[in-house]
Short mmCIF file of C-alpha atoms in Angstrom, two decimals:
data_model
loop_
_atom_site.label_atom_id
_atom_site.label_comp_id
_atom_site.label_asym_id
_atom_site.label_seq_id
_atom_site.Cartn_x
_atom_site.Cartn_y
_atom_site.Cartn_z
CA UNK A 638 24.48 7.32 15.85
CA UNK A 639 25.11 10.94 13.84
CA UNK A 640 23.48 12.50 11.18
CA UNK A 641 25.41 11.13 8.84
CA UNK A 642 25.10 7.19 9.83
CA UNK A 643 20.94 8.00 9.97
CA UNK A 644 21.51 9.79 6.23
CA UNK A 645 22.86 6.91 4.78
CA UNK A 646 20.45 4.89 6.76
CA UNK A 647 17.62 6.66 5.20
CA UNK A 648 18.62 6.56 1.89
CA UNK A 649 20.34 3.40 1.78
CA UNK A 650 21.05 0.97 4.31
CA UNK A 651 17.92 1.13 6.18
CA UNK A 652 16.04 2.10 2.78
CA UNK A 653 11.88 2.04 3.91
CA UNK A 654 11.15 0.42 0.45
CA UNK A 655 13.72 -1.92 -0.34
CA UNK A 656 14.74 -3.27 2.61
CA UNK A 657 11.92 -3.03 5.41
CA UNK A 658 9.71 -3.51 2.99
CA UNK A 659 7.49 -1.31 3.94
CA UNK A 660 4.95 0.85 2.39
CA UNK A 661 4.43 -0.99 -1.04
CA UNK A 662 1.08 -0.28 -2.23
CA UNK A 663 1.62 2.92 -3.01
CA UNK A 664 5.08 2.53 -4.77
CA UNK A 665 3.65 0.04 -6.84
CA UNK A 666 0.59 1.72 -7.62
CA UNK A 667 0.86 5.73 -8.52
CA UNK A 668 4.84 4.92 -9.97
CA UNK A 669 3.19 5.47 -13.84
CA UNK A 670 4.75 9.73 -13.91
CA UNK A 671 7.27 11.37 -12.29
CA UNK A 672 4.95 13.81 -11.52
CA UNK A 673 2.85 11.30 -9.38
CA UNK A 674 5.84 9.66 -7.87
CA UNK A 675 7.68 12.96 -6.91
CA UNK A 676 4.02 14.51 -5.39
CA UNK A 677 3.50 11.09 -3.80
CA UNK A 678 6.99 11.40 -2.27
CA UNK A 679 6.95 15.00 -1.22
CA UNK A 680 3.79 14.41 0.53
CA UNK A 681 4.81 11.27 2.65
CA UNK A 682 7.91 13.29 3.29
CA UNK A 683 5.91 15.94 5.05
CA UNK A 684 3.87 13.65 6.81
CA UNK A 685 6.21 11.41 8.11
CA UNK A 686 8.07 13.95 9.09
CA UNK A 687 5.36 16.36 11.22
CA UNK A 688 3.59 12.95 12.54
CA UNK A 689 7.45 11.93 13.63
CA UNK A 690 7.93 14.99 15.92
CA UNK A 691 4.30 15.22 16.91
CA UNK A 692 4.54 11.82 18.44
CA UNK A 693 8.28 12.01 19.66
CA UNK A 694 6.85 15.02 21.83
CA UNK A 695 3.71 13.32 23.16
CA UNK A 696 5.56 10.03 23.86
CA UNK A 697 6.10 10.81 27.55
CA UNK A 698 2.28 11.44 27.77
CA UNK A 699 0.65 8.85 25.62
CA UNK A 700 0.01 5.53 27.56
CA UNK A 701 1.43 2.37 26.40
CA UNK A 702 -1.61 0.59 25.76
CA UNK A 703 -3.51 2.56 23.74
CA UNK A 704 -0.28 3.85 21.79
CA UNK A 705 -0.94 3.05 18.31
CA UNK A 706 -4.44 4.37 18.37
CA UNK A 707 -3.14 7.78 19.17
CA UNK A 708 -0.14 7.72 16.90
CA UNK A 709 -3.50 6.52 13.64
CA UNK A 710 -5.03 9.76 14.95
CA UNK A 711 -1.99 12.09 14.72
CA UNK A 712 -1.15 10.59 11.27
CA UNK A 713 -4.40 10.57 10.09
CA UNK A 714 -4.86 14.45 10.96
CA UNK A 715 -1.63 15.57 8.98
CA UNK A 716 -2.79 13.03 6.18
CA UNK A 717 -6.27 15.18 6.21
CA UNK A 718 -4.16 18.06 6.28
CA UNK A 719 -1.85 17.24 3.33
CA UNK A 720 -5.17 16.13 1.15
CA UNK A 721 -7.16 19.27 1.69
CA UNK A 722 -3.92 21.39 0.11
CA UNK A 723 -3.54 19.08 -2.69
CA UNK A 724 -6.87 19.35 -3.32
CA UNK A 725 -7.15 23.08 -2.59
CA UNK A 726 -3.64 23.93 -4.89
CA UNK A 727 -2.51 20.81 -6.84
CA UNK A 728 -6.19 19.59 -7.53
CA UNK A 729 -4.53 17.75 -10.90
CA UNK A 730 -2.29 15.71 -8.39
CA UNK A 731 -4.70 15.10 -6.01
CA UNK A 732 -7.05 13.68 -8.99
CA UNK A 733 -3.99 11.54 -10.39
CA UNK A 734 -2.83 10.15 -6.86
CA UNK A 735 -6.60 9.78 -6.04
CA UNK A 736 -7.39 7.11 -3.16
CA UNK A 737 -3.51 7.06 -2.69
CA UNK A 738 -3.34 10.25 -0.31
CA UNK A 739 -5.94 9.10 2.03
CA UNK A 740 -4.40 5.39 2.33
CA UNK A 741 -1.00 7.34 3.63
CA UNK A 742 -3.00 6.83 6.91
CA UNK A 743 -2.32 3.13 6.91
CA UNK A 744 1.01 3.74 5.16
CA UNK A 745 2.90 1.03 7.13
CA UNK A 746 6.71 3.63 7.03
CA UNK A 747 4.61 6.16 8.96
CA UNK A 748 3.52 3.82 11.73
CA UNK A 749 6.68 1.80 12.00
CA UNK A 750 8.85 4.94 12.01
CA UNK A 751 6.76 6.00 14.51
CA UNK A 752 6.65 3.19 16.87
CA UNK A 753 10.42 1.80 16.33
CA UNK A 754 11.89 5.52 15.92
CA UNK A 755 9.84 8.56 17.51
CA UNK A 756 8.60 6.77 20.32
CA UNK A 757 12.04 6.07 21.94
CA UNK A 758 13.87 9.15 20.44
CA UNK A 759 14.16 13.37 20.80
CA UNK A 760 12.39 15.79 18.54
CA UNK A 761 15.04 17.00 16.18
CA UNK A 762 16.39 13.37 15.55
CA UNK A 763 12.70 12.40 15.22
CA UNK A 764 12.11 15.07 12.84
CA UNK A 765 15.75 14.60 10.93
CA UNK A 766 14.60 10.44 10.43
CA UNK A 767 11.49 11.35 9.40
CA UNK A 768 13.39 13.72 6.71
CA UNK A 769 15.84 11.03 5.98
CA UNK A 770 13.28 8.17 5.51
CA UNK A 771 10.66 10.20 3.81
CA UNK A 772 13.47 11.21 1.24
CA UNK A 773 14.84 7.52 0.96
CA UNK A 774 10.89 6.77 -0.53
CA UNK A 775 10.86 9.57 -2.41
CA UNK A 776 14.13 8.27 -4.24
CA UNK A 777 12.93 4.76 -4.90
CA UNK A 778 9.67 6.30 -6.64
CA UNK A 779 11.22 8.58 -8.68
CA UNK A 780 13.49 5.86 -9.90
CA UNK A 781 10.28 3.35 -10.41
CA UNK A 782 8.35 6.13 -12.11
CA UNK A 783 11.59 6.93 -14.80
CA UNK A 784 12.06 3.23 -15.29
CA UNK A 785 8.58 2.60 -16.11
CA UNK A 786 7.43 5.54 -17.79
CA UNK A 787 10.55 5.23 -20.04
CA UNK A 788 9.55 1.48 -21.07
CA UNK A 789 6.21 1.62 -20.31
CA UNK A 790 5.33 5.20 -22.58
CA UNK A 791 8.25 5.98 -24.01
CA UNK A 792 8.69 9.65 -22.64
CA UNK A 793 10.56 11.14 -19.30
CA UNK A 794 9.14 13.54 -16.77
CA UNK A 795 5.47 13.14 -17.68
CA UNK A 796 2.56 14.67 -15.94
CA UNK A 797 4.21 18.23 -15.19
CA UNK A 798 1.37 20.63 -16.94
CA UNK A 799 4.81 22.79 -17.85
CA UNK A 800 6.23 20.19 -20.03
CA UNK A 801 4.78 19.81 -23.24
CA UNK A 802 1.11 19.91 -21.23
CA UNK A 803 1.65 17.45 -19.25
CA UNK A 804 2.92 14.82 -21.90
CA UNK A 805 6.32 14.65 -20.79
CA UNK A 806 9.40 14.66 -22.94
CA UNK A 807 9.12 12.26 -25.58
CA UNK A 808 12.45 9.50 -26.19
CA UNK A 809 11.08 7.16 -27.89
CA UNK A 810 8.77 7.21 -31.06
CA UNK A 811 4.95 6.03 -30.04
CA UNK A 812 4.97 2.69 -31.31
CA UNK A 813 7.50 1.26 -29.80
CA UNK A 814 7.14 1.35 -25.62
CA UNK A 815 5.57 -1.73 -23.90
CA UNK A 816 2.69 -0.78 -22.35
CA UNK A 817 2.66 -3.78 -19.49
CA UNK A 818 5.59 -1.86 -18.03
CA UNK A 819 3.07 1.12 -16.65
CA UNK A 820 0.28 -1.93 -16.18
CA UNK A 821 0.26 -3.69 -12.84
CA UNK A 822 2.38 -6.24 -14.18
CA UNK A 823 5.29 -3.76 -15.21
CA UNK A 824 5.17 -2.29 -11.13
CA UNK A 825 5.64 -5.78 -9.58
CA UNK A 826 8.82 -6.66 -12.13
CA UNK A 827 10.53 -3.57 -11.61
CA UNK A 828 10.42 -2.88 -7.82
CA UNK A 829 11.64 -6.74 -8.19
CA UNK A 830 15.01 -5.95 -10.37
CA UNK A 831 15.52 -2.71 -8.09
CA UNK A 832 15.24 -4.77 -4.88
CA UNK A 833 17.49 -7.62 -6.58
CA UNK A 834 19.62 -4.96 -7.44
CA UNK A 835 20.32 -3.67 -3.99
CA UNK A 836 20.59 -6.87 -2.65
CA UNK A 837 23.29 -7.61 -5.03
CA UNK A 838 25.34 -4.88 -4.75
CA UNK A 839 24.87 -4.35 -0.46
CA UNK A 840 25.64 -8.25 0.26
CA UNK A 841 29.13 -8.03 2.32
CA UNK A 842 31.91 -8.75 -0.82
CA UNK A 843 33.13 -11.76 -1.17
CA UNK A 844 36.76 -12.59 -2.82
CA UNK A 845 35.69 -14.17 -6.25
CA UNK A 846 32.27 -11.85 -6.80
CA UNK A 847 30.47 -12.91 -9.36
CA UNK A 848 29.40 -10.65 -11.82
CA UNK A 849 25.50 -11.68 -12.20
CA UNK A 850 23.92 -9.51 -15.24
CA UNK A 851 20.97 -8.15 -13.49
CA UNK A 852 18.80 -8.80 -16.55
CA UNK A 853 15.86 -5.96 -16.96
CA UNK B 142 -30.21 -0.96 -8.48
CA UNK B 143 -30.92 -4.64 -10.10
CA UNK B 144 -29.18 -8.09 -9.49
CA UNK B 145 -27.30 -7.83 -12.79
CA UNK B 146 -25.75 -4.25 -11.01
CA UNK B 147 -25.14 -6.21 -7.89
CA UNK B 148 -23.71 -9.24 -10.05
CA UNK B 149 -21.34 -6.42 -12.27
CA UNK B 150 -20.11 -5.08 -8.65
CA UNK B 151 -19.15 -8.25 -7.78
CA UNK B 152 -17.23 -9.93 -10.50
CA UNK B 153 -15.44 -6.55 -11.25
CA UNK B 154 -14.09 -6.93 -7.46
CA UNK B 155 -13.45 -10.39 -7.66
CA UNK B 156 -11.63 -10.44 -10.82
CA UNK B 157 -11.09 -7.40 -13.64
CA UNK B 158 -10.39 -5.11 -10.30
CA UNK B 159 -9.15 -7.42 -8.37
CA UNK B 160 -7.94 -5.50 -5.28
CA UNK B 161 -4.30 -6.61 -5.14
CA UNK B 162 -3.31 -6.98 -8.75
CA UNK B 163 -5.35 -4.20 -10.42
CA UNK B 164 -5.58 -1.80 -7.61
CA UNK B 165 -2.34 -2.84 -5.28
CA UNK B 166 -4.30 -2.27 -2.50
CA UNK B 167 -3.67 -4.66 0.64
CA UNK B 168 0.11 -5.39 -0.61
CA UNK B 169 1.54 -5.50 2.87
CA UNK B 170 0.12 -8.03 4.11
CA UNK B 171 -0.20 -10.24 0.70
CA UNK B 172 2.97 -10.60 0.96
CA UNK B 173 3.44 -10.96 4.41
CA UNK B 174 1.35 -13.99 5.12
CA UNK B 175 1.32 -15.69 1.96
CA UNK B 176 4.13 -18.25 2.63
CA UNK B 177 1.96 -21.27 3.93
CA UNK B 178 -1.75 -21.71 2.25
CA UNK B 179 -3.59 -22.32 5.34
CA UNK B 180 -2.45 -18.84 6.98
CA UNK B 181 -2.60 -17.35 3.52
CA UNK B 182 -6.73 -18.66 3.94
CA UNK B 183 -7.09 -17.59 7.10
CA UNK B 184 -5.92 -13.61 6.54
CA UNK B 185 -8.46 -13.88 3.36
CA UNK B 186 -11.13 -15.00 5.82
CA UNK B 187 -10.10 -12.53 8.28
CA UNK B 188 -9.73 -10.01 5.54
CA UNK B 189 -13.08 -10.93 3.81
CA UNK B 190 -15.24 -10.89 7.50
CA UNK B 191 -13.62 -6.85 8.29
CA UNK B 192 -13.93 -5.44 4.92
CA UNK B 193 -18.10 -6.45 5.06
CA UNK B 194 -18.75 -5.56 8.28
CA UNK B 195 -16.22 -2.08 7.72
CA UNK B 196 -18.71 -1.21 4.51
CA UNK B 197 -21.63 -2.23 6.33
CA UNK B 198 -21.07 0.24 9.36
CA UNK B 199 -19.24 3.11 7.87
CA UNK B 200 -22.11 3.61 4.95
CA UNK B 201 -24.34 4.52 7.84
CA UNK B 202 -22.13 6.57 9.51
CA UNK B 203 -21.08 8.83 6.51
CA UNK B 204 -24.90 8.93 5.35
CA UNK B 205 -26.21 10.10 8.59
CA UNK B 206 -23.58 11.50 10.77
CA UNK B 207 -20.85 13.26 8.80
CA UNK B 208 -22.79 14.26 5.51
CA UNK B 209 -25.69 16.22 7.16
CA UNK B 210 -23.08 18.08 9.10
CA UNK B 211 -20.87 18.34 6.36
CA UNK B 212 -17.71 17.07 8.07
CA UNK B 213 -17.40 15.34 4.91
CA UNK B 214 -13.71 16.16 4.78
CA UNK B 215 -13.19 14.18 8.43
CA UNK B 216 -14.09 10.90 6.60
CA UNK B 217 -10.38 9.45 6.47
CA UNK B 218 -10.00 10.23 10.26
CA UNK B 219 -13.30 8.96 10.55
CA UNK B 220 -13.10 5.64 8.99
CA UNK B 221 -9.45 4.96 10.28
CA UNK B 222 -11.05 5.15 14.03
CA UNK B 223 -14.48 3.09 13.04
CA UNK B 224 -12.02 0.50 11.41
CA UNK B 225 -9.17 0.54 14.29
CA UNK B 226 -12.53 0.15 16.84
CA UNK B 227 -14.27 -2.39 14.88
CA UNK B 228 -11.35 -4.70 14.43
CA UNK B 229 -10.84 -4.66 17.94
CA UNK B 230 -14.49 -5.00 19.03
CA UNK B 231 -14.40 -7.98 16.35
CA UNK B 232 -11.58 -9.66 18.29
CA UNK B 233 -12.87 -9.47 21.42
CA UNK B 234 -16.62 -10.69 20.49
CA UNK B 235 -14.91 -13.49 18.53
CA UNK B 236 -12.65 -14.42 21.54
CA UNK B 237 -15.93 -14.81 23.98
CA UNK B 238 -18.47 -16.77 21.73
CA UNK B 239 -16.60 -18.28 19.16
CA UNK B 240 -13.15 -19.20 20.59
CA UNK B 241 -12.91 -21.70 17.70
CA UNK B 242 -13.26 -18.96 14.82
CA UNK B 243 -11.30 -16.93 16.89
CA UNK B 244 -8.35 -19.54 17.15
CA UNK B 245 -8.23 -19.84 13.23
CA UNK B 246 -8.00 -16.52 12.69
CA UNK B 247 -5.50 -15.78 15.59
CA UNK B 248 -2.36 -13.00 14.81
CA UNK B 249 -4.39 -12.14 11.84
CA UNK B 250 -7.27 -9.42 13.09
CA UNK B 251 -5.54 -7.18 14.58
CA UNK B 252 -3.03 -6.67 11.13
CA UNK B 253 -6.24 -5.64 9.40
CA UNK B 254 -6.15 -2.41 11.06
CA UNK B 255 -3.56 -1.38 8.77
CA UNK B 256 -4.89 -3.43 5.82
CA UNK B 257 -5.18 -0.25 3.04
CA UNK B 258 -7.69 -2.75 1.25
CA UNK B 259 -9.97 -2.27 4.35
CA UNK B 260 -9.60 1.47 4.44
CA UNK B 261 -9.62 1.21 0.25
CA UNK B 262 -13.00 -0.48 0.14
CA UNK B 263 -14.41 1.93 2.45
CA UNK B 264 -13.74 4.98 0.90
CA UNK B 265 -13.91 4.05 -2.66
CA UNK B 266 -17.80 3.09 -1.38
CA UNK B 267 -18.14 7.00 -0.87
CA UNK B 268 -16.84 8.22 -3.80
CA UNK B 269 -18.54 6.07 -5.94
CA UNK B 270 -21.91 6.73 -3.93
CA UNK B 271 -22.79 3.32 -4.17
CA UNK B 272 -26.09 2.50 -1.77
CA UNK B 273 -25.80 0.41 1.50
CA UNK B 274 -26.38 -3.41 -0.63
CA UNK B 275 -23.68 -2.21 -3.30
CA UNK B 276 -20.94 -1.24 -0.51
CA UNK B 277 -21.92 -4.10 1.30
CA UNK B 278 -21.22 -6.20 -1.89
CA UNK B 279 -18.41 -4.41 -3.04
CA UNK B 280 -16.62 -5.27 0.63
CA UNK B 281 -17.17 -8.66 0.94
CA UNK B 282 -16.54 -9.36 -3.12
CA UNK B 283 -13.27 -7.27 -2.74
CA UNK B 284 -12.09 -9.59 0.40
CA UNK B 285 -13.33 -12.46 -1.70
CA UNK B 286 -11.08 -11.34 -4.43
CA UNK B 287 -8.22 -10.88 -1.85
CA UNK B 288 -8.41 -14.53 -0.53
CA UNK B 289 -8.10 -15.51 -4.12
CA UNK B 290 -5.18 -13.27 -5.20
CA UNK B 291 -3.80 -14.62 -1.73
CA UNK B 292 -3.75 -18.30 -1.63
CA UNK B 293 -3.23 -18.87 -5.62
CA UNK B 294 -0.05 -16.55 -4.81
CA UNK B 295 0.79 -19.01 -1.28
CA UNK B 296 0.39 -21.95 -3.66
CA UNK B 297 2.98 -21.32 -5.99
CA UNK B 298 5.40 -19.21 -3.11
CA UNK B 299 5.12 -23.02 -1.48
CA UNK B 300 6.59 -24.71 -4.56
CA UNK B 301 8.95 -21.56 -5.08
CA UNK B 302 11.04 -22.83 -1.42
CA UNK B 303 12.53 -25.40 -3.31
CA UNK B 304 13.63 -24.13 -6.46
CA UNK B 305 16.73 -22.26 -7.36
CA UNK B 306 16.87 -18.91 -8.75
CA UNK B 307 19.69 -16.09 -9.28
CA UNK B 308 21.23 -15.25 -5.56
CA UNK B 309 20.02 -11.79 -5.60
CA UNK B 310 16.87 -12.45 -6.95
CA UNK B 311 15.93 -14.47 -3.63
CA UNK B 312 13.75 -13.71 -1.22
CA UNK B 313 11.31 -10.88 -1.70
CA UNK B 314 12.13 -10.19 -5.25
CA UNK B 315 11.44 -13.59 -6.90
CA UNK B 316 8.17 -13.06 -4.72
CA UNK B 317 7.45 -9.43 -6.58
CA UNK B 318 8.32 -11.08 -10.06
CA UNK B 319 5.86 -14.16 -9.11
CA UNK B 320 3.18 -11.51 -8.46
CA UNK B 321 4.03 -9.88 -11.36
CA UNK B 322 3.18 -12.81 -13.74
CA UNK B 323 -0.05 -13.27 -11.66
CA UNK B 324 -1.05 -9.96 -11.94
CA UNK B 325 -0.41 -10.21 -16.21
CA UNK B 326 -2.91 -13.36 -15.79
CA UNK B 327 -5.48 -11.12 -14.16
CA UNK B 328 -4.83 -9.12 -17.05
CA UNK B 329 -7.24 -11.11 -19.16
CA UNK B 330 -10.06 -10.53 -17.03
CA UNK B 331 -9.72 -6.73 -17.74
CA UNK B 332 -12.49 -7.22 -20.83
CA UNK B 333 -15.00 -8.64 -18.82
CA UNK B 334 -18.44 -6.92 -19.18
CA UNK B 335 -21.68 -8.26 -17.95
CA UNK B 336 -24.89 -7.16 -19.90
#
C-alpha cells in the first residue's frame, strides 16, 4: 500500500466520517462556522496524528491486555495538550468549540486509528495515516459547516474575528436563511445528503446508472 | 439548592437538552445499537447506571483531590481513567453478584468507556459547579434522556427495515434523516421553563 493508495484512502475511500462512521458527535455538533469546523479539524489533525506515532512506537512495549487503556492515556495527554493552547492563544475557539475539545479523548477516529492502524504499522506510515485521516475529517467539516452556515445564516466563512468581526461574509439578505439548518435538526439532514451522496457516486457503476437527483 | 432546582435540572436533561438531539453527545453508540428496541433499552440502562455512578464519584474526586492541588487542568485525563476504571470495576462487580443484570446488559458496558455522553455529563458537572445532588441528578436525568432519545429512535429504525427509500439514501443516511426529524420534535421542548 503507497502513499498515494492511503491518500485517497484518507480522503475518500476509507473517509473516517462517511464511511466508518466514526467520530460523529462532533461533526454534527460544532459544524455551525467555518471557523469552528476548520479549528475543530486542525486540532483532531494534530492529535491524531502525534497520538498515531506515539503509540506506533510504544506498540512493541505496551501489553496486549491492557492496550486500550494506555493508548486513552496517550490521547488524552495530547488532547490536554491541544486544549491548554487553544485556551492559552485561540481562547475565542476554545470558548466556541467548548466541551468539544475535551470529548476528542473519546473521539472514536483516534482510538480506532490507533488500534486498527498504529498498532500493527511503522512510525512514518503511522504518522502519514494519521495526516491523511485527520485531513479526510477536516474536509467533511468544512463542507458541513459551508452547507449549513450558507442555509442556515445566510453568510460564508463566519467566525474568523478578521472578516467583518467575526460575522462572516454575508450572501444572502437576513431574512431569508432557515435557521433549522444550523439547529440540531439541520446537522442530522445534511451529514445525511453528504453520506447519500458518497454512497451514490462510490457504488461500483453499473451499465444503465440512474441519475437519482440527490434532493437537498 | 431547592426541589424545584433539582426538578429544572432534570427535565432540562431529559427533554429541552436532551443529550443526543440538543447536545449530540453519545451519537456513536445511538446509532450503533439502536436497531432492535430491547438492545436499544438495555445500552440506555447501561448508559443511565455509568453516567450516575461516573457523576457521583468524579464530583468527589475533583472537589477534594485535584482542586486543592490545583491540577485542575488534569481533569480530562482524570475523568477518562476514573470512567475507563469504573466501567470495568462495574462489569466485574455485576458479573459476581448479579449475573442476571449482568447478562442483560452484556456487550454493552464496556462501549460506555467511549460513550462522550459519559465523559460529557461529567465535565459539564464541573463547569457548571453544580453541588454533589445536582451532578448526581444531572447524570442519571441525562442517561434517562438517552434511553428515551434511544428506543423512540429503535422504534421507528424497526419499522424503517421494511420500507423503501431512494438506493443511496439506505442505510446510515435514512437513519441520520430519521434522527433529524426527531431531533426537530425535541425542538418544541426548547421553551420549557419551570417556575
Amino acid at each position: 500500500m503507497g502513499i498515494k493508495k492511503q491518500f485517497t484512502d484518507g480522503l475518500i475511500h476509507q473517509n473516517p466520517v462517511t464511511v466508518q462512521l466514526l467520530g460523529m458527535c462532533s461533526v454534527l455538533a460544532i459544524t455551525t462556522t467555518l471557523f469552528n469546523g476548520i479549528g475543530m479539524g486542525l486540532s483532531v489533525l494534530i492529535i491524531l496524528t502525534l497520538a498515531n506515532i506515539v503509540i506506533s512506537l510504544i506498540r512493541k512495549v505496551v501489553p496486549g491486555k491492557i492496550r486500550i487503556a494506555c493508548y486513552i492515556v496517550v490521547i488524552a495527554g495530547f488532547v490536554t495538550i491541544v486544549d491548554l493552547a487553544l485556551k492559552a492563544y485561540l481562547p475565542a475557539l476554545s470558548k466556541s468549540l467548548g466541551l468539544f475539545i475535551p470529548l476528542i479523548v473519546v473521539n472514536c477516529i483516534i482510538l480506532g486509528r490507533a488500534e486498527s492502524f498504529a498498532s500493527k504499522n511503522g512510525v512514518v506510515r503511522s504518522a502519514l495515516d494519521g495526516i491523511f485521516q485527520g485531513l479526510g475529517y477536516t474536509i467533511i467539516l468544512v463542507v458541513m459547516c459551508i452547507i449549513r452556515e450558507f442555509l442556515g445564516n445566510g453568510t460564508i466563512a463566519g467566525g474568523f474575528s478578521f472578516i467583518n468581526d467575526g460575522d462572516g461574509i454575508r450572501i444572502l439578505p437576513e431574512s431569508w436563511p432557515a435557521l433549522g439548518m444550523i439547529l440540531p435538526v439541520g446537522g442530522f439532514l445534511t451529514l445525511a445528503v453528504i453520506i447519500a451522496a458518497m454512497q451514490h457516486f462510490l457504488r461500483p457503476k453499473k451499465k444503465a446508472a440512474e441519475k437519482e437527483e440527490v434532493a437537498e | 439548592m431547592s426541589f424545584t432546582s433539582l426538578l429544572a435540572i432534570a427535565l432540562g436533561a431529559v427533554l429541552a437538552n436532551n443529550f443526543v438531539f440538543a447536545q449530540f453527545l453519545g451519537i456513536c453508540p445511538f446509532m450503533g445499537v439502536s436497531r432492535r428496541v430491547e438492545t436499544a433499552s438495555g445500552m440506555g440502562m447501561a448508559v443511565i447506571f455509568v453516567m450516575g455512578v461516573a457523576s457521583a464519584v468524579c464530583w468527589p474526586i475533583n472537589h477534594f483531590i485535584l482542586e486543592p492541588n490545583n491540577l485542575g487542568f488534569m481533569q480530562t485525563v482524570a475523568y477518562i481513567l476514573i470512567i475507563a476504571g469504573l466501567v470495568q470495576f462495574i462489569e466485574m462487580f455485576l458479573q459476581k453478584s448479579m449475573p442476571s443484570l449482568y447478562e442483560a446488559l452484556g456487550i454493552y458496558l464496556p462501549l460506555i468507556t467511549t460513550n462522550c455522553a459519559v465523559l460529557g455529563v461529567v465535565l459539564q458537572n464541573t463547569t457548571s459547579s453544580y453541588n454533589f445532588i445536582e451532578s448526581v441528578v444531572y447524570g442519571v436525568t441525562g442517561g434517562i434522556g438517552f434511553l428515551l432519545a434511544i428506543v423512540l429512535f429503535a422504534s421507528v429504525r424497526e419499522r424503517q427495515e421494511f420500507s423503501e427509500c431512494p438506493k443511496a439514501f439506505e442505510g446510515f443516511p435514512i437513519a441520520l434523516v430519521t434522527a433529524g426529524l426527531i431531533a426537530l420534535a425535541f425542538m418544541g421542548f426548547s421553551g420549557l421553563k419551570i417556575w
